[in-house]
Amino acid sequence: MDPLQRPLMSDRVTVNGTVTPLALLADGRLWWSEGIQRCLSVEKDVLSFVTSGPYIKIKSLVETRDGCCSTGAPTKLARNDVVFMPSSEESHRLWCQKLSEFVDSLGRPKRLFVFVNPFGGKKSATKIFDEQVKPLFEDAQIEITVQETKHQLHAKNVTRSLDITKYDGIVCVSGDGILVEVVNGLLQREDWETAIKIPLGVVPAGTGNGMAKSLLDSVGDPCEVANAVHAIIRGNKRPLDVATIIQGEIRFFSILMLAWGLVADIDIESEKYRWMGSARLDFYGLCRLLKLRQYIGCVSFVPAPGYEAFGEPTIYPGKPTTSKGSNSDQSEAEEANRQRPCYLGPEINLENLNWRVINGPFISVWLHNVPWGAEDTMAAPDAKFSDGYLDLIMIKNCPTLPLLSMMSELNTGGHVKSPYVTYLKVKAFSLLPGPRTKDQEKEGIIDVDGEVLARGKGTYKSEEKTLMVYDKLQIAVDQGLATLFTPI
């Protein structure tokens, strides 16, 4: 007999009034019969078990199919309880012991700190948490501490002082913004080397949900709340690259993307049409395509192996310094200087690397750490979570019709195959952003992880303060610095 199919426990039990053999195999499968053979994987399907008198209830989350005909129908995860009565009190005790031992051996989280962002996306995160997330954590017997975020940077500030020894992970029921805040908070702690190792989970409840989509799509799962929570409960982990963006003494830690040009303009300027809902991005995207902007600027980078032919050789562009500007939040910058983050970025000697350069003008420059920027935007189909590189997607000269066609393929990643797109992987990157080619009194927006990092003059809401100014910035990647809960 295959050792994995050796029974750890077997018994004749009663299920729904029917006496049937039930076995827990060494590979973690529960087998029984209710007229037909039934099977549950303790590792994959079982959330927990509870006892009530002589009965044992197995709480599980299993795949089901919509519709009366299962063929071709999409699968969904649904809660399902299986109740059985062992043949004796001794058998009942042994079942509880064996099930407990097997579940405990899986290393699942037992205590989680959960951020819920009630303001993100469709402002439905609180409802999603109450109706979908909390019941699953309760079924899995996970103790949770919940914190609703009250304002921007609240999650970052809480994370900086959180006693992480009390928790097995931090979960964000939100879009990508709260996850980014948590990473920045962890890396601004004195104990950052320990803190950044705490596993992070994300449940899609925001506008973009790029990280949740990237994680779930990597195993072919839909970007659904139940799938995301299931991944957290199972406790599997994977490393995640973290990019450090530097301008002078100011640092920002990015895990998703940076955009400058067309993509940033659409993402940020379309907010004026927020009343249109998700259609605002398509509408404003078309507006920007019909009145296309190009930006003067310069991109320098250290290519990954195999991408050395892109650009022209150049010297290290130099460390960016902070320029004083009216749209720079100097008070925040000064505070960051006083309370320097204990993590200062990857220890890389950038001066001795083989830098290359591409000069503008540019229609769009996009850097990505993971494949999906949003649930419908596969920005960088070749991006990996922890390969130590960022994927750089650039568009320079491109006629309107090919550009329109290209943008329509963002949901499949097909845009990177366009001859008008330059797509490569980089270890380090420097951006020197400039003004628009046709109106040099106006500049652009630098968008990082869905938030404005810098606004140039003449841009949408240019009077608002930003962490950095519209000037040179530098990015380097630290491979696998953070840790994510992952479906596998």
CSV table of C-alpha atoms in Angstrom, one decimal:
chain,number,residue,atom,x,y,z
A,1,MET,CA,0.0,0.0,0.0
A,2,ASP,CA,1.1,3.5,-0.8
A,3,PRO,CA,2.3,5.0,2.6
A,4,LEU,CA,0.3,8.1,1.9
A,5,GLN,CA,-2.9,6.1,1.6
A,6,ARG,CA,-2.3,4.3,4.9
A,7,PRO,CA,-5.2,5.1,7.3
A,8,LEU,CA,-4.3,7.1,10.4
A,9,MET,CA,-7.7,6.5,11.8
A,10,SER,CA,-10.7,4.5,10.6
A,11,ASP,CA,-14.1,3.8,12.0
A,12,ARG,CA,-17.7,3.0,11.2
A,13,VAL,CA,-19.5,6.3,11.8
A,14,THR,CA,-23.0,7.6,11.3
A,15,VAL,CA,-23.5,10.4,8.7
A,16,ASN,CA,-27.0,11.7,8.1
A,17,GLY,CA,-28.5,8.6,9.6
A,18,THR,CA,-26.4,6.2,7.5
A,19,VAL,CA,-23.7,4.0,8.9
A,20,THR,CA,-20.6,4.2,6.7
A,21,PRO,CA,-16.8,3.6,6.9
A,22,LEU,CA,-14.8,6.8,7.5
A,23,ALA,CA,-11.0,7.0,7.2
A,24,LEU,CA,-8.4,9.7,7.7
A,25,LEU,CA,-5.5,8.8,5.4
A,26,ALA,CA,-1.9,9.7,5.9
A,27,ASP,CA,-2.0,12.2,3.0
A,28,GLY,CA,-4.8,14.1,4.9
A,29,ARG,CA,-7.8,12.9,3.0
A,30,LEU,CA,-11.1,12.0,4.7
A,31,TRP,CA,-12.9,9.3,2.9
A,32,TRP,CA,-16.5,8.1,3.5
A,33,SER,CA,-19.6,7.1,1.7
A,34,GLU,CA,-23.2,8.4,1.5
A,35,GLY,CA,-24.3,6.2,-1.3
A,36,ILE,CA,-21.4,7.7,-3.3
A,37,GLN,CA,-17.8,8.0,-2.4
A,38,ARG,CA,-17.0,11.4,-0.7
A,39,CYS,CA,-13.7,12.9,0.0
A,40,LEU,CA,-12.3,16.0,1.8
A,41,SER,CA,-8.7,17.2,1.9
A,42,VAL,CA,-7.9,18.4,5.4
A,43,GLU,CA,-5.1,20.6,4.1
A,44,LYS,CA,-7.2,22.1,1.2
A,45,ASP,CA,-10.9,21.9,2.2
A,46,VAL,CA,-11.2,21.6,6.0
A,47,LEU,CA,-11.3,24.8,8.0
A,48,SER,CA,-11.7,23.3,11.4
A,49,PHE,CA,-13.8,20.9,13.4
A,50,VAL,CA,-16.0,21.3,16.5
A,51,THR,CA,-17.7,18.8,18.8
A,52,SER,CA,-21.3,18.7,20.1
A,53,GLY,CA,-22.1,15.8,22.4
A,54,PRO,CA,-21.4,12.6,20.5
A,55,TYR,CA,-21.1,14.5,17.2
A,56,ILE,CA,-18.1,15.9,15.3
A,57,LYS,CA,-18.8,18.7,12.8
A,58,ILE,CA,-16.2,19.2,10.0
A,59,LYS,CA,-16.3,22.8,8.8
A,60,SER,CA,-15.1,23.0,5.2
A,61,LEU,CA,-14.9,25.3,2.2
A,62,VAL,CA,-15.3,23.4,-1.0
A,63,GLU,CA,-15.7,24.1,-4.7
A,64,THR,CA,-19.2,24.1,-6.1
A,65,ARG,CA,-20.6,24.9,-9.6
A,66,ASP,CA,-23.3,27.4,-10.5
A,67,GLY,CA,-26.3,26.2,-12.4
A,68,CYS,CA,-28.1,22.9,-12.9
A,69,CYS,CA,-25.5,21.7,-15.3
A,70,SER,CA,-22.0,21.5,-14.0
A,71,THR,CA,-20.2,21.2,-17.3
A,72,GLY,CA,-18.3,24.4,-18.1
A,73,ALA,CA,-19.9,26.3,-15.2
A,74,PRO,CA,-17.5,28.4,-13.1
A,75,THR,CA,-16.6,27.1,-9.7
A,76,LYS,CA,-17.1,28.9,-6.5
A,77,LEU,CA,-16.1,28.2,-2.9
A,78,ALA,CA,-18.9,27.5,-0.5
A,79,ARG,CA,-19.1,26.7,3.1
A,80,ASN,CA,-20.1,23.1,3.9
A,81,ASP,CA,-20.5,21.2,7.1
A,82,VAL,CA,-20.2,17.5,7.5
A,83,VAL,CA,-21.5,16.0,10.7
A,84,PHE,CA,-20.7,12.5,11.8
A,85,MET,CA,-21.1,10.4,15.0
A,86,PRO,CA,-18.2,8.0,15.9
A,87,SER,CA,-19.0,4.5,17.0
A,88,SER,CA,-17.9,5.0,20.6
A,89,GLU,CA,-16.6,7.6,23.2
A,90,GLU,CA,-13.0,6.2,22.7
A,91,SER,CA,-13.4,6.5,18.9
A,92,HIS,CA,-14.7,10.1,19.4
A,93,ARG,CA,-11.6,11.0,21.5
A,94,LEU,CA,-9.2,9.5,18.9
A,95,TRP,CA,-10.9,11.3,16.0
A,96,CYS,CA,-10.5,14.6,17.8
A,97,GLN,CA,-6.9,13.8,18.6
A,98,LYS,CA,-5.9,12.8,15.1
A,99,LEU,CA,-7.8,15.7,13.4
A,100,SER,CA,-6.2,18.2,15.8
A,101,GLU,CA,-2.7,16.8,15.2
A,102,PHE,CA,-3.1,16.9,11.5
A,103,VAL,CA,-4.5,20.5,11.4
A,104,ASP,CA,-1.8,21.7,13.8
A,105,SER,CA,0.9,20.2,11.6
A,106,LEU,CA,-0.2,22.5,8.8
A,107,GLY,CA,1.2,25.6,10.5
A,108,ARG,CA,-1.9,27.7,9.9
A,109,PRO,CA,-2.3,31.2,11.4
A,110,LYS,CA,-4.1,31.3,14.7
A,111,ARG,CA,-4.2,35.0,15.4
A,112,LEU,CA,-4.5,37.8,12.8
A,113,PHE,CA,-4.6,41.5,12.9
A,114,VAL,CA,-7.1,42.7,10.3
A,115,PHE,CA,-7.3,46.2,8.7
A,116,VAL,CA,-10.7,47.1,7.1
A,117,ASN,CA,-10.8,50.1,4.8
A,118,PRO,CA,-14.4,51.4,4.8
A,119,PHE,CA,-13.6,54.2,2.3
A,120,GLY,CA,-12.0,52.2,-0.6
A,121,GLY,CA,-13.5,51.2,-3.8
A,122,LYS,CA,-17.3,51.0,-3.6
A,123,LYS,CA,-17.1,51.6,0.2
A,124,SER,CA,-18.2,48.0,0.7
A,125,ALA,CA,-15.3,46.6,2.7
A,126,THR,CA,-17.1,46.7,6.0
A,127,LYS,CA,-20.0,44.7,4.6
A,128,ILE,CA,-17.6,42.3,2.9
A,129,PHE,CA,-15.8,41.8,6.1
A,130,ASP,CA,-18.9,41.2,8.2
A,131,GLU,CA,-20.7,38.9,5.7
A,132,GLN,CA,-17.9,37.0,4.0
A,133,VAL,CA,-14.5,37.4,5.8
A,134,LYS,CA,-15.3,37.2,9.5
A,135,PRO,CA,-17.5,34.0,9.2
A,136,LEU,CA,-14.7,32.1,7.4
A,137,PHE,CA,-12.1,33.2,10.0
A,138,GLU,CA,-14.6,32.1,12.7
A,139,ASP,CA,-15.1,28.7,11.0
A,140,ALA,CA,-11.3,28.3,10.9
A,141,GLN,CA,-11.1,29.2,14.6
A,142,ILE,CA,-8.7,32.1,13.9
A,143,GLU,CA,-8.7,34.8,16.6
A,144,ILE,CA,-8.9,38.2,14.9
A,145,THR,CA,-8.3,41.8,16.0
A,146,VAL,CA,-10.0,44.3,13.7
A,147,GLN,CA,-9.0,47.9,13.0
A,148,GLU,CA,-11.1,50.0,10.7
A,149,THR,CA,-8.9,52.7,9.0
A,150,LYS,CA,-10.1,56.2,9.6
A,151,HIS,CA,-7.9,58.3,7.3
A,152,GLN,CA,-5.0,58.0,4.9
A,153,LEU,CA,-1.8,56.7,6.5
A,154,HIS,CA,-3.8,55.4,9.5
A,155,ALA,CA,-2.8,51.8,8.7
A,156,LYS,CA,0.9,52.8,8.3
A,157,ASN,CA,0.9,54.6,11.7
A,158,VAL,CA,-0.8,51.6,13.5
A,159,THR,CA,1.6,49.2,11.9
A,160,ARG,CA,4.6,51.2,13.0
A,161,SER,CA,3.7,50.6,16.7
A,162,LEU,CA,1.8,47.3,16.5
A,163,ASP,CA,3.0,44.5,18.8
A,164,ILE,CA,3.5,42.0,16.0
A,165,THR,CA,4.5,39.2,18.5
A,166,LYS,CA,0.8,38.8,19.2
A,167,TYR,CA,-0.1,37.9,15.6
A,168,ASP,CA,0.7,35.3,12.9
A,169,GLY,CA,-0.1,37.8,10.1
A,170,ILE,CA,-1.6,41.1,9.1
A,171,VAL,CA,-4.6,41.1,6.7
A,172,CYS,CA,-5.9,44.0,4.6
A,173,VAL,CA,-9.6,43.9,3.6
A,174,SER,CA,-9.2,46.7,1.1
A,175,GLY,CA,-7.7,47.6,-2.3
A,176,ASP,CA,-3.9,47.8,-2.6
A,177,GLY,CA,-3.4,51.0,-0.8
A,178,ILE,CA,-3.7,49.7,2.8
A,179,LEU,CA,-1.3,46.8,2.0
A,180,VAL,CA,1.2,49.4,0.8
A,181,GLU,CA,0.8,51.4,4.0
A,182,VAL,CA,1.4,48.3,6.1
A,183,VAL,CA,4.6,47.5,4.2
A,184,ASN,CA,5.8,51.1,4.7
A,185,GLY,CA,4.9,51.0,8.4
A,186,LEU,CA,6.8,47.7,8.9
A,187,LEU,CA,9.9,49.1,7.2
A,188,GLN,CA,9.9,52.2,9.3
A,189,ARG,CA,10.2,50.3,12.6
A,190,GLU,CA,13.4,49.8,14.5
A,191,ASP,CA,12.8,46.1,14.4
A,192,TRP,CA,12.1,46.1,10.7
A,193,GLU,CA,14.2,43.0,10.0
A,194,THR,CA,11.9,41.0,12.1
A,195,ALA,CA,8.7,42.9,11.4
A,196,ILE,CA,8.9,42.6,7.6
A,197,LYS,CA,8.8,38.8,7.9
A,198,ILE,CA,5.3,38.8,9.3
A,199,PRO,CA,3.0,37.3,6.5
A,200,LEU,CA,0.6,39.8,4.9
A,201,GLY,CA,-2.7,38.9,3.4
A,202,VAL,CA,-5.0,40.9,1.1
A,203,VAL,CA,-8.7,40.4,0.6
A,204,PRO,CA,-10.1,42.2,-2.5
A,205,ALA,CA,-12.4,45.0,-1.4
A,206,GLY,CA,-11.1,48.1,-3.2
A,207,THR,CA,-10.9,49.7,-6.6
A,208,GLY,CA,-7.9,48.0,-8.2
A,209,ASN,CA,-7.1,44.8,-6.2
A,210,GLY,CA,-4.0,44.3,-8.3
A,211,MET,CA,-2.1,42.3,-5.6
A,212,ALA,CA,-5.1,40.0,-4.8
A,213,LYS,CA,-5.7,39.4,-8.5
A,214,SER,CA,-2.0,38.6,-9.1
A,215,LEU,CA,-1.9,36.1,-6.3
A,216,LEU,CA,-5.1,34.3,-7.1
A,217,ASP,CA,-4.5,34.4,-10.9
A,218,SER,CA,-1.1,32.7,-10.4
A,219,VAL,CA,-3.0,29.5,-9.6
A,220,GLY,CA,-5.9,30.0,-11.9
A,221,ASP,CA,-8.3,31.0,-9.1
A,222,PRO,CA,-10.9,33.8,-9.5
A,223,CYS,CA,-10.3,37.1,-7.7
A,224,GLU,CA,-13.1,36.4,-5.2
A,225,VAL,CA,-13.2,37.2,-1.5
A,226,ALA,CA,-13.7,33.5,-0.5
A,227,ASN,CA,-10.6,32.4,-2.5
A,228,ALA,CA,-8.5,35.2,-0.9
A,229,VAL,CA,-9.6,34.4,2.7
A,230,HIS,CA,-9.1,30.7,2.0
A,231,ALA,CA,-5.5,31.3,1.0
A,232,ILE,CA,-4.9,33.2,4.2
A,233,ILE,CA,-6.5,30.5,6.3
A,234,ARG,CA,-4.4,27.7,4.7
A,235,GLY,CA,-1.3,29.7,5.7
A,236,ASN,CA,0.9,29.1,2.6
A,237,LYS,CA,3.5,31.8,2.1
A,238,ARG,CA,5.7,33.3,-0.7
A,239,PRO,CA,8.3,36.1,-0.7
A,240,LEU,CA,7.6,39.4,-2.4
A,241,ASP,CA,10.1,41.9,-3.8
A,242,VAL,CA,10.0,45.4,-2.4
A,243,ALA,CA,11.2,48.5,-4.4
A,244,THR,CA,12.7,51.5,-2.6
A,245,ILE,CA,12.0,54.8,-4.2
A,246,ILE,CA,14.5,57.5,-3.2
A,247,GLN,CA,14.6,61.3,-3.6
A,248,GLY,CA,17.1,62.9,-1.4
A,249,GLU,CA,16.5,61.7,2.1
A,250,ILE,CA,12.9,60.7,1.4
A,251,ARG,CA,12.0,57.1,0.8
A,252,PHE,CA,8.9,55.3,-0.2
A,253,PHE,CA,8.5,51.5,-0.3
A,254,SER,CA,6.5,50.2,-3.3
A,255,ILE,CA,5.2,46.7,-3.9
A,256,LEU,CA,2.9,47.2,-6.9
A,257,MET,CA,3.8,49.7,-9.6
A,258,LEU,CA,5.0,53.2,-10.7
A,259,ALA,CA,3.5,55.0,-13.6
A,260,TRP,CA,4.4,58.3,-15.4
A,261,GLY,CA,2.7,59.6,-18.5
A,262,LEU,CA,-0.5,58.2,-20.0
A,263,VAL,CA,-1.3,55.5,-17.4
A,264,ALA,CA,-0.7,57.9,-14.5
A,265,ASP,CA,-2.7,60.6,-16.1
A,266,ILE,CA,-5.7,58.3,-16.7
A,267,ASP,CA,-5.5,56.8,-13.2
A,268,ILE,CA,-5.3,60.1,-11.3
A,269,GLU,CA,-7.0,62.7,-13.5
A,270,SER,CA,-10.1,60.5,-14.1
A,271,GLU,CA,-11.0,61.1,-10.4
A,272,LYS,CA,-12.8,64.2,-11.5
A,273,TYR,CA,-15.3,61.8,-13.1
A,274,ARG,CA,-15.6,59.5,-10.1
A,275,TRP,CA,-19.4,59.9,-10.3
A,276,MET,CA,-19.3,57.7,-13.5
A,277,GLY,CA,-18.1,54.7,-11.4
A,278,SER,CA,-15.6,52.3,-13.1
A,279,ALA,CA,-16.6,53.7,-16.5
A,280,ARG,CA,-14.5,56.8,-15.6
A,281,LEU,CA,-11.3,55.1,-16.6
A,282,ASP,CA,-12.5,54.0,-20.0
A,283,PHE,CA,-14.1,57.4,-20.7
A,284,TYR,CA,-11.0,59.4,-19.6
A,285,GLY,CA,-8.7,57.0,-21.3
A,286,LEU,CA,-10.4,57.7,-24.6
A,287,CYS,CA,-10.1,61.4,-23.9
A,288,ARG,CA,-6.4,61.2,-23.3
A,289,LEU,CA,-5.9,59.0,-26.4
A,290,LEU,CA,-7.7,61.5,-28.6
A,291,LYS,CA,-5.6,64.4,-27.2
A,292,LEU,CA,-2.4,62.5,-26.6
A,293,ARG,CA,0.4,64.0,-24.5
A,294,GLN,CA,4.1,63.2,-24.7
A,295,TYR,CA,6.6,64.0,-22.0
A,296,ILE,CA,10.2,65.0,-22.2
A,297,GLY,CA,12.3,63.0,-19.9
A,298,CYS,CA,15.0,60.4,-19.5
A,299,VAL,CA,14.9,56.8,-18.2
A,300,SER,CA,18.1,55.1,-16.9
A,301,PHE,CA,18.2,51.5,-15.8
A,302,VAL,CA,20.3,48.5,-14.9
A,303,PRO,CA,18.9,45.7,-17.2
A,304,ALA,CA,18.4,42.1,-16.0
A,305,PRO,CA,20.5,39.4,-17.7
A,306,GLY,CA,19.2,39.0,-21.3
A,307,TYR,CA,18.0,42.6,-21.6
A,308,GLU,CA,21.4,44.3,-22.1
A,309,ALA,CA,20.6,45.3,-25.7
A,310,PHE,CA,17.9,47.8,-24.7
A,311,GLY,CA,18.9,51.5,-24.6
A,312,GLU,CA,22.4,53.0,-24.8
A,313,PRO,CA,25.3,52.6,-22.4
A,314,THR,CA,25.6,55.4,-19.8
A,315,ILE,CA,27.2,56.1,-16.5
A,316,TYR,CA,25.4,56.0,-13.1
A,317,PRO,CA,22.9,58.9,-13.3
A,318,GLY,CA,23.7,60.0,-9.7
A,319,LYS,CA,21.7,59.9,-6.5
A,320,PRO,CA,18.6,62.2,-6.7
A,321,THR,CA,18.5,65.1,-4.3
A,322,THR,CA,15.3,66.7,-3.0
A,323,SER,CA,14.4,69.9,-4.7
A,324,LYS,CA,12.2,72.4,-2.9
A,325,GLY,CA,9.0,73.0,-4.7
A,326,SER,CA,5.5,74.4,-3.9
A,327,ASN,CA,3.9,71.0,-4.3
A,328,SER,CA,6.3,69.2,-1.9
A,329,ASP,CA,5.1,68.4,1.6
A,330,GLN,CA,8.1,69.8,3.3
A,331,SER,CA,6.7,69.1,6.8
A,332,GLU,CA,6.2,65.5,6.0
A,333,ALA,CA,9.7,65.4,4.4
A,334,GLU,CA,11.2,66.9,7.5
A,335,GLU,CA,9.5,64.4,9.7
A,336,ALA,CA,10.7,61.6,7.6
A,337,ASN,CA,14.2,63.0,7.9
A,338,ARG,CA,13.9,63.2,11.7
A,339,GLN,CA,12.5,59.7,11.9
A,340,ARG,CA,14.6,58.0,9.3
A,341,PRO,CA,13.2,54.6,8.4
A,342,CYS,CA,15.4,51.9,9.8
A,343,TYR,CA,15.3,50.2,6.5
A,344,LEU,CA,17.1,52.4,4.0
A,345,GLY,CA,16.8,50.2,0.9
A,346,PRO,CA,18.7,47.3,-0.7
A,347,GLU,CA,22.5,47.3,-0.1
A,348,ILE,CA,23.5,47.6,-3.8
A,349,ASN,CA,26.5,49.6,-5.1
A,350,LEU,CA,24.6,51.3,-7.9
A,351,GLU,CA,27.6,53.2,-9.2
A,352,ASN,CA,29.4,50.0,-10.3
A,353,LEU,CA,26.5,48.5,-12.3
A,354,ASN,CA,26.1,48.6,-16.0
A,355,TRP,CA,23.6,51.4,-16.6
A,356,ARG,CA,21.8,52.1,-19.8
A,357,VAL,CA,19.6,55.0,-20.9
A,358,ILE,CA,16.6,55.7,-23.1
A,359,ASN,CA,15.7,59.4,-23.8
A,360,GLY,CA,12.2,60.6,-24.4
A,361,PRO,CA,9.8,61.9,-25.3
A,362,PHE,CA,7.6,59.3,-23.8
A,363,ILE,CA,3.9,58.6,-24.0
A,364,SER,CA,4.0,56.3,-21.0
A,365,VAL,CA,6.5,54.7,-18.6
A,366,TRP,CA,5.2,51.9,-16.4
A,367,LEU,CA,7.2,49.9,-13.8
A,368,HIS,CA,5.5,46.7,-12.3
A,369,ASN,CA,6.4,44.4,-9.5
A,370,VAL,CA,3.5,41.9,-10.1
A,371,PRO,CA,1.5,41.0,-13.2
A,372,TRP,CA,-1.8,42.7,-12.5
A,373,GLY,CA,-2.2,46.4,-11.8
A,374,ALA,CA,-6.0,46.0,-11.3
A,375,GLU,CA,-8.5,43.1,-11.7
A,376,ASP,CA,-8.8,44.0,-15.4
A,377,THR,CA,-5.3,45.2,-16.2
A,378,MET,CA,-2.5,42.7,-16.8
A,379,ALA,CA,0.2,45.3,-17.1
A,380,ALA,CA,3.2,43.0,-16.9
A,381,PRO,CA,2.4,39.4,-17.9
A,382,ASP,CA,6.0,38.3,-17.3
A,383,ALA,CA,6.4,39.8,-13.8
A,384,LYS,CA,7.2,37.5,-10.9
A,385,PHE,CA,6.7,38.1,-7.2
A,386,SER,CA,10.3,37.6,-6.1
A,387,ASP,CA,12.6,37.5,-9.1
A,388,GLY,CA,14.5,40.6,-7.9
A,389,TYR,CA,13.5,42.6,-10.9
A,390,LEU,CA,10.9,45.2,-11.9
A,391,ASP,CA,9.1,44.9,-15.3
A,392,LEU,CA,9.5,48.1,-17.3
A,393,ILE,CA,6.9,48.9,-20.0
A,394,MET,CA,7.5,52.0,-22.2
A,395,ILE,CA,5.7,53.6,-25.1
A,396,LYS,CA,7.3,56.3,-27.1
A,397,ASN,CA,6.0,57.2,-30.6
A,398,CYS,CA,2.7,55.5,-31.4
A,399,PRO,CA,-0.2,56.5,-33.7
A,400,THR,CA,-3.6,56.8,-32.1
A,401,LEU,CA,-5.2,53.7,-33.6
A,402,PRO,CA,-2.5,51.2,-32.7
A,403,LEU,CA,-2.4,52.8,-29.2
A,404,LEU,CA,-6.2,52.4,-28.9
A,405,SER,CA,-5.9,48.8,-29.9
A,406,MET,CA,-3.0,48.3,-27.5
A,407,MET,CA,-5.0,49.7,-24.6
A,408,SER,CA,-7.9,47.4,-25.4
A,409,GLU,CA,-5.6,44.4,-24.8
A,410,LEU,CA,-4.5,45.4,-21.3
A,411,ASN,CA,-6.9,42.9,-19.8
A,412,THR,CA,-5.0,40.0,-21.4
A,413,GLY,CA,-1.4,41.4,-21.4
A,414,GLY,CA,-1.4,41.4,-25.2
A,415,HIS,CA,-0.3,45.1,-25.3
A,416,VAL,CA,3.3,44.1,-24.6
A,417,LYS,CA,3.5,42.3,-27.9
A,418,SER,CA,3.0,45.6,-29.8
A,419,PRO,CA,6.0,46.8,-31.8
A,420,TYR,CA,5.4,50.2,-30.2
A,421,VAL,CA,6.0,48.8,-26.7
A,422,THR,CA,9.5,48.3,-25.1
A,423,TYR,CA,9.2,45.6,-22.4
A,424,LEU,CA,12.2,44.5,-20.3
A,425,LYS,CA,13.2,43.7,-16.7
A,426,VAL,CA,15.4,45.9,-14.6
A,427,LYS,CA,17.3,45.7,-11.3
A,428,ALA,CA,17.5,49.4,-10.7
A,429,PHE,CA,15.9,52.4,-12.4
A,430,SER,CA,16.2,56.2,-12.5
A,431,LEU,CA,13.5,58.6,-13.8
A,432,LEU,CA,14.1,62.2,-14.8
A,433,PRO,CA,10.6,63.5,-15.6
A,434,GLY,CA,10.1,66.6,-17.7
A,435,PRO,CA,7.3,68.7,-19.1
A,436,ARG,CA,4.9,68.0,-21.9
A,437,THR,CA,6.3,68.4,-25.4
A,438,LYS,CA,3.5,70.6,-26.7
A,439,ASP,CA,3.1,72.8,-23.5
A,440,GLN,CA,6.3,73.0,-21.5
A,441,GLU,CA,4.6,75.1,-18.9
A,442,LYS,CA,2.8,72.0,-17.8
A,443,GLU,CA,4.4,68.8,-16.3
A,444,GLY,CA,3.1,65.4,-15.3
A,445,ILE,CA,2.1,63.1,-12.4
A,446,ILE,CA,4.1,60.3,-10.9
A,447,ASP,CA,1.7,57.6,-9.6
A,448,VAL,CA,3.0,54.9,-7.2
A,449,ASP,CA,0.8,52.0,-6.1
A,450,GLY,CA,-2.4,54.0,-7.0
A,451,GLU,CA,-1.4,57.2,-5.1
A,452,VAL,CA,0.2,60.4,-6.3
A,453,LEU,CA,3.9,60.5,-5.3
A,454,ALA,CA,4.7,63.7,-7.1
A,455,ARG,CA,2.7,66.3,-9.1
A,456,GLY,CA,4.3,68.7,-11.6
A,457,LYS,CA,3.2,72.2,-12.3
A,458,GLY,CA,-0.1,72.6,-14.2
A,459,THR,CA,-1.3,69.1,-13.3
A,460,TYR,CA,-4.7,68.1,-11.8
A,461,LYS,CA,-4.8,69.3,-8.2
A,462,SER,CA,-1.2,70.5,-8.5
A,463,GLU,CA,-1.7,72.7,-5.4
A,464,GLU,CA,-2.0,69.6,-3.2
A,465,LYS,CA,1.0,68.5,-1.2
A,466,THR,CA,2.9,65.3,-2.2
A,467,LEU,CA,5.7,63.3,-0.5
A,468,MET,CA,8.2,63.9,-3.3
A,469,VAL,CA,8.6,66.7,-5.9
A,470,TYR,CA,8.4,66.3,-9.7
A,471,ASP,CA,12.1,65.7,-10.2
A,472,LYS,CA,14.6,62.9,-10.5
A,473,LEU,CA,14.0,59.8,-8.4
A,474,GLN,CA,15.7,56.4,-8.1
A,475,ILE,CA,14.4,52.9,-7.6
A,476,ALA,CA,16.2,49.7,-6.5
A,477,VAL,CA,14.7,46.3,-5.7
A,478,ASP,CA,15.2,44.1,-2.7
A,479,GLN,CA,14.5,40.5,-3.6
A,480,GLY,CA,11.9,38.7,-1.5
A,481,LEU,CA,12.0,41.2,1.3
A,482,ALA,CA,8.3,40.9,2.3
A,483,THR,CA,6.1,37.8,2.8
A,484,LEU,CA,2.6,37.2,1.5
A,485,PHE,CA,-0.1,34.6,2.2
A,486,THR,CA,-0.5,32.8,-1.1
A,487,PRO,CA,-2.9,30.2,-2.5
A,488,ILE,CA,0.0,27.7,-2.9
